PDB file of C-alpha atoms in Angstrom:
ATOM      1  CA  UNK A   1       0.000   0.000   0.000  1.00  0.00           C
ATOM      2  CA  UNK A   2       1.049   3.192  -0.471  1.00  0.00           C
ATOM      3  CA  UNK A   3       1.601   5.858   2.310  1.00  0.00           C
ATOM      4  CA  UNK A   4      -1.256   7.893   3.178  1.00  0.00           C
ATOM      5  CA  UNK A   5      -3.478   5.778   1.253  1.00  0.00           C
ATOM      6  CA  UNK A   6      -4.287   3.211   3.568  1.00  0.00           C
ATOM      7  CA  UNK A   7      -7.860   4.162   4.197  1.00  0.00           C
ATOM      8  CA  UNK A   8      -7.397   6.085   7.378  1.00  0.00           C
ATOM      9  CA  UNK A   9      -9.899   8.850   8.332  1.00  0.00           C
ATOM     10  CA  UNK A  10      -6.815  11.253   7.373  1.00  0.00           C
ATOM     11  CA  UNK A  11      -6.823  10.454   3.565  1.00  0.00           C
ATOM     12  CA  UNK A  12     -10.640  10.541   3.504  1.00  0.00           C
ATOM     13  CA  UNK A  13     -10.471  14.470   5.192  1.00  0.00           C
ATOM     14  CA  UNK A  14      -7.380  15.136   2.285  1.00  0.00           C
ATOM     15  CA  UNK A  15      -9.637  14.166  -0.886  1.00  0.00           C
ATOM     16  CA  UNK A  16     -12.888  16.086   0.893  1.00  0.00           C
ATOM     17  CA  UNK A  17     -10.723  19.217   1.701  1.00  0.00           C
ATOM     18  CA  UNK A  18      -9.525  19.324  -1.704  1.00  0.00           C
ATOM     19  CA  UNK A  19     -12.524  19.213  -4.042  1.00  0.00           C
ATOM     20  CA  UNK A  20     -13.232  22.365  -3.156  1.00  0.00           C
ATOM     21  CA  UNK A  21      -9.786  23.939  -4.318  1.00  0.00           C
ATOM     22  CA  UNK A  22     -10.521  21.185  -7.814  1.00  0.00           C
ATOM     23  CA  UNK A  23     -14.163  22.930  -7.938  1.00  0.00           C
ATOM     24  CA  UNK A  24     -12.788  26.764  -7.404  1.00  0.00           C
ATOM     25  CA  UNK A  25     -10.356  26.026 -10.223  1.00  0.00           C
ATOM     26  CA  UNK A  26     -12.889  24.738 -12.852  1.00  0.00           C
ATOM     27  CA  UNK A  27     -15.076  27.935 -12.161  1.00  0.00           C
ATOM     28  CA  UNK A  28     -12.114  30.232 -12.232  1.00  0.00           C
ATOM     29  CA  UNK A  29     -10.868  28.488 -15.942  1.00  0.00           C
ATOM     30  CA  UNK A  30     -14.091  28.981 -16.776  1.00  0.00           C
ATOM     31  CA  UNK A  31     -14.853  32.497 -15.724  1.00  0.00           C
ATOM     32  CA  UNK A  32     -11.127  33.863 -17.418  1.00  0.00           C
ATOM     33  CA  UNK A  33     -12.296  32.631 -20.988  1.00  0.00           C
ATOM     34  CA  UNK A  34     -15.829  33.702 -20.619  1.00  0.00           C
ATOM     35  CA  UNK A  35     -15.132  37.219 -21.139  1.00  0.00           C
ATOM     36  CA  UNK A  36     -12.622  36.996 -24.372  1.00  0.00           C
ATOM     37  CA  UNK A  37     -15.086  34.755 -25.585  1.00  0.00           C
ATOM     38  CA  UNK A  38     -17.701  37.485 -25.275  1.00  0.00           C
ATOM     39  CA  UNK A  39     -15.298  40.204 -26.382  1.00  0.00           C
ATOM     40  CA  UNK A  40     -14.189  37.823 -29.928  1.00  0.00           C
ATOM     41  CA  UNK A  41     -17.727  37.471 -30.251  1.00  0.00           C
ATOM     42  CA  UNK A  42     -18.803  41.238 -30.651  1.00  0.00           C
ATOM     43  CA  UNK A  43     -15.734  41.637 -32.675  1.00  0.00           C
ATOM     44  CA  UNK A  44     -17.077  39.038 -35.057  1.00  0.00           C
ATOM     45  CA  UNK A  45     -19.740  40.678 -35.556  1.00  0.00           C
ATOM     46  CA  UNK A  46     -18.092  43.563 -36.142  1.00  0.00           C
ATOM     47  CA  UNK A  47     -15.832  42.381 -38.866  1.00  0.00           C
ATOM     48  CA  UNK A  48     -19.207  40.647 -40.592  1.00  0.00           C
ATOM     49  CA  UNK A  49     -20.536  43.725 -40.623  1.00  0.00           C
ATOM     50  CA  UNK A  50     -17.558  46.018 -41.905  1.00  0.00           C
ATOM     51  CA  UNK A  51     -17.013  42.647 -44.496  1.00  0.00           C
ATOM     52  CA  UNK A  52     -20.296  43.384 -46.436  1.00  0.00           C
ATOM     53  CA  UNK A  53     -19.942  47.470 -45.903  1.00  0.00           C
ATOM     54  CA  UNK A  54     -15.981  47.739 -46.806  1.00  0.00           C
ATOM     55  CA  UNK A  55     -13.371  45.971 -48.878  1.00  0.00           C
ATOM     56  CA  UNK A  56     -12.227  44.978 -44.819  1.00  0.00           C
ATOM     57  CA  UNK A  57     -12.449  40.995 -44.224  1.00  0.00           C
ATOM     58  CA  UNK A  58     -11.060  40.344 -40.888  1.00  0.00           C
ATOM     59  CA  UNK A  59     -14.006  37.468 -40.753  1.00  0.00           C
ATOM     60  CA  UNK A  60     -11.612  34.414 -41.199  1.00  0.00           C
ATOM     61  CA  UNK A  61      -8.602  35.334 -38.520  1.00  0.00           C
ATOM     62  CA  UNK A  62     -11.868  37.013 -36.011  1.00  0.00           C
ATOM     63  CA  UNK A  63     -13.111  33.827 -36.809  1.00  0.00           C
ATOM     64  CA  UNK A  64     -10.830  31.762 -35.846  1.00  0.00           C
ATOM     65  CA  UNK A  65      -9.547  33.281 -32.954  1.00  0.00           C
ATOM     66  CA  UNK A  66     -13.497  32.964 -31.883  1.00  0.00           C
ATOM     67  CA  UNK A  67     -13.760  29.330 -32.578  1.00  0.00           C
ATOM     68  CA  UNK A  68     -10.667  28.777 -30.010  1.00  0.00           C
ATOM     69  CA  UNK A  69     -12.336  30.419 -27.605  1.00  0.00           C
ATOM     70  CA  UNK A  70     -15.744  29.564 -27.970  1.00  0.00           C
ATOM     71  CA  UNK A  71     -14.019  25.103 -27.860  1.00  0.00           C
ATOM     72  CA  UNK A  72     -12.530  26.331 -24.377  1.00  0.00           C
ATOM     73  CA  UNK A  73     -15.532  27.413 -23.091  1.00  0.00           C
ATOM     74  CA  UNK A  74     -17.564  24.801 -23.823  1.00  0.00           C
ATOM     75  CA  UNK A  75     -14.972  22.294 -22.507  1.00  0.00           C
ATOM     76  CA  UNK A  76     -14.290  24.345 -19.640  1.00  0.00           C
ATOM     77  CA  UNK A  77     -17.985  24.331 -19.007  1.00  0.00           C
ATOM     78  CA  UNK A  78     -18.231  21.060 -18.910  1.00  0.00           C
ATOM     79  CA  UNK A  79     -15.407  20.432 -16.610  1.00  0.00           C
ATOM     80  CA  UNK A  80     -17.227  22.548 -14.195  1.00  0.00           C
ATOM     81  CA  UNK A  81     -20.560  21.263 -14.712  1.00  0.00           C
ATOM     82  CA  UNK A  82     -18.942  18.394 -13.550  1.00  0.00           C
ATOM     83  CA  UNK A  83     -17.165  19.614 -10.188  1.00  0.00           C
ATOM     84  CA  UNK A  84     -20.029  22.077  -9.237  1.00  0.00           C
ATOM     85  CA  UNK A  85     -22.580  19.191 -10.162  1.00  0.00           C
ATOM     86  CA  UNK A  86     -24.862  22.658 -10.858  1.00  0.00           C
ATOM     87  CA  UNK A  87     -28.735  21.675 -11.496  1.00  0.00           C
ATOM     88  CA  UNK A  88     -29.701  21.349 -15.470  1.00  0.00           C
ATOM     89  CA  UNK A  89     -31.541  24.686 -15.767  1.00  0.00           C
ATOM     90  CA  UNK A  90     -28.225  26.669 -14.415  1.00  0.00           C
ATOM     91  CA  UNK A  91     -26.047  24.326 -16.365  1.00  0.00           C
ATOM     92  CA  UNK A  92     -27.342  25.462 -19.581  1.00  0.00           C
ATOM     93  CA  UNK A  93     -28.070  28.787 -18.813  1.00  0.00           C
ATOM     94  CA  UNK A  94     -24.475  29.396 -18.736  1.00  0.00           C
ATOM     95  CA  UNK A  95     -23.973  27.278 -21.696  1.00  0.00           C
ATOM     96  CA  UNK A  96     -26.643  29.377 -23.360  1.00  0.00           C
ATOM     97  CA  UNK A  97     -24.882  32.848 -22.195  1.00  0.00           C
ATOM     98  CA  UNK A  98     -22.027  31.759 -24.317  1.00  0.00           C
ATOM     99  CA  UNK A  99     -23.441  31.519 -28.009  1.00  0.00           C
ATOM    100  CA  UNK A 100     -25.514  35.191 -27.022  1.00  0.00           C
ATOM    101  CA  UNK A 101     -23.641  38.437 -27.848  1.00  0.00           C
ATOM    102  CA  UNK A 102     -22.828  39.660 -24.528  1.00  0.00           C
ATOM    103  CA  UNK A 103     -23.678  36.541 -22.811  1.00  0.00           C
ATOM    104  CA  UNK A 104     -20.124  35.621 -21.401  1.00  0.00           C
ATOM    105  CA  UNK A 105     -20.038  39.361 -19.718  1.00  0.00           C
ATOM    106  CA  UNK A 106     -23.402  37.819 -17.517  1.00  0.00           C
ATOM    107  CA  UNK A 107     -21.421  34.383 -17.059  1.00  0.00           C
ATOM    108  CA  UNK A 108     -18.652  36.140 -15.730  1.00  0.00           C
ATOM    109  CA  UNK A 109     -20.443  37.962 -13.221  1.00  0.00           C
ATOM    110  CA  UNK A 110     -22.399  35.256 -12.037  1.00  0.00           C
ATOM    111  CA  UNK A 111     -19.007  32.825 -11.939  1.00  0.00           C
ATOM    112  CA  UNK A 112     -17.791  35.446 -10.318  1.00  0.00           C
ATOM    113  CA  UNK A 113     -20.253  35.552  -7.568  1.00  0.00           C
ATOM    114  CA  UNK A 114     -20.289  31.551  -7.380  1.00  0.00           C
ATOM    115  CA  UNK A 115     -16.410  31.553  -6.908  1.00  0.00           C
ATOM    116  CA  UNK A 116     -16.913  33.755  -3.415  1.00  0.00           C
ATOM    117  CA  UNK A 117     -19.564  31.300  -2.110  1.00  0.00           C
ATOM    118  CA  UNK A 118     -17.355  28.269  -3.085  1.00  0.00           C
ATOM    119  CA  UNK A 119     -13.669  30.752  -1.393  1.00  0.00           C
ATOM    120  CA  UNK A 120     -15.710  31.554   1.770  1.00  0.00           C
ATOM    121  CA  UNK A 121     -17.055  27.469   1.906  1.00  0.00           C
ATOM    122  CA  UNK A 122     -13.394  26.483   1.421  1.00  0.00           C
ATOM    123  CA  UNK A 123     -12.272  28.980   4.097  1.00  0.00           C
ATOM    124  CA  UNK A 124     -15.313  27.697   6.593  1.00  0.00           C
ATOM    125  CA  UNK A 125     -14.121  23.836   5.982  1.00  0.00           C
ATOM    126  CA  UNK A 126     -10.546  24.553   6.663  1.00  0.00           C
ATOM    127  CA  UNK A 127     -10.690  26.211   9.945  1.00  0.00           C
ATOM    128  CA  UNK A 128     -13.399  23.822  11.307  1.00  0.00           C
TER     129      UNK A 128
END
């Protein structure tokens, strides 16, 4: 067996204190790429529209660049939806934030918020 694996009531209070620090993480990923993802987004939409109005095309690198960002944010998503375990209507709500114009500016504020409740939880469980 290995040390500190033997199924003592030690290892068992390790793994619980450190899903929390796993779960602030996967909001946190998720929260940094929500707002480039937004901002690429608008952008996109600016470059679509200055596409059709001026000899401008900045619509495949915009494009691009948005498609990266929009992959991490659904993976990150789901990595969170995962640690969170958040109920399905929240779970797509943020999903649906992401493919709305300014969407990922109202998942970032309320990732925000979530990643206080789940610092001040982590803080409670470590002092008790």
């Amino acid at each position: 067996m290995k040390p500190g694996n033997n199924g003592s009531a030690c290892a068992c209070v390790h793994k619980l204190r450190r899903q929390p620090v796993k779960t602030s993480t996967a909001l946190r990923r998720l929260r940094l790429v929500s707002t480039p993802e937004a901002i690429s987004f608008l952008l996109l939409l600016v470059c679509s529209v200055l596409k059709r109005t001026t000899d401008f095309n900045a619509v495949p690198v915009m494009g691009s660049i948005h498609g990266v960002l929009f992959i991490l944010y659904v993976v990150f998503w789901a990595d969170a939806r995962n640690k969170v375990r958040w109920s399905n209507g929240r779970g797509l709500l943020l999903l649906a934030l992401s493919v709305l114009p300014t969407g990922g500016f109202f998942a970032d504020r309320m990732l925000r918020a979530e990643e206080r409740t789940v610092a001040v939880t982590d803080t409670a469980a470590a002092t008790a």
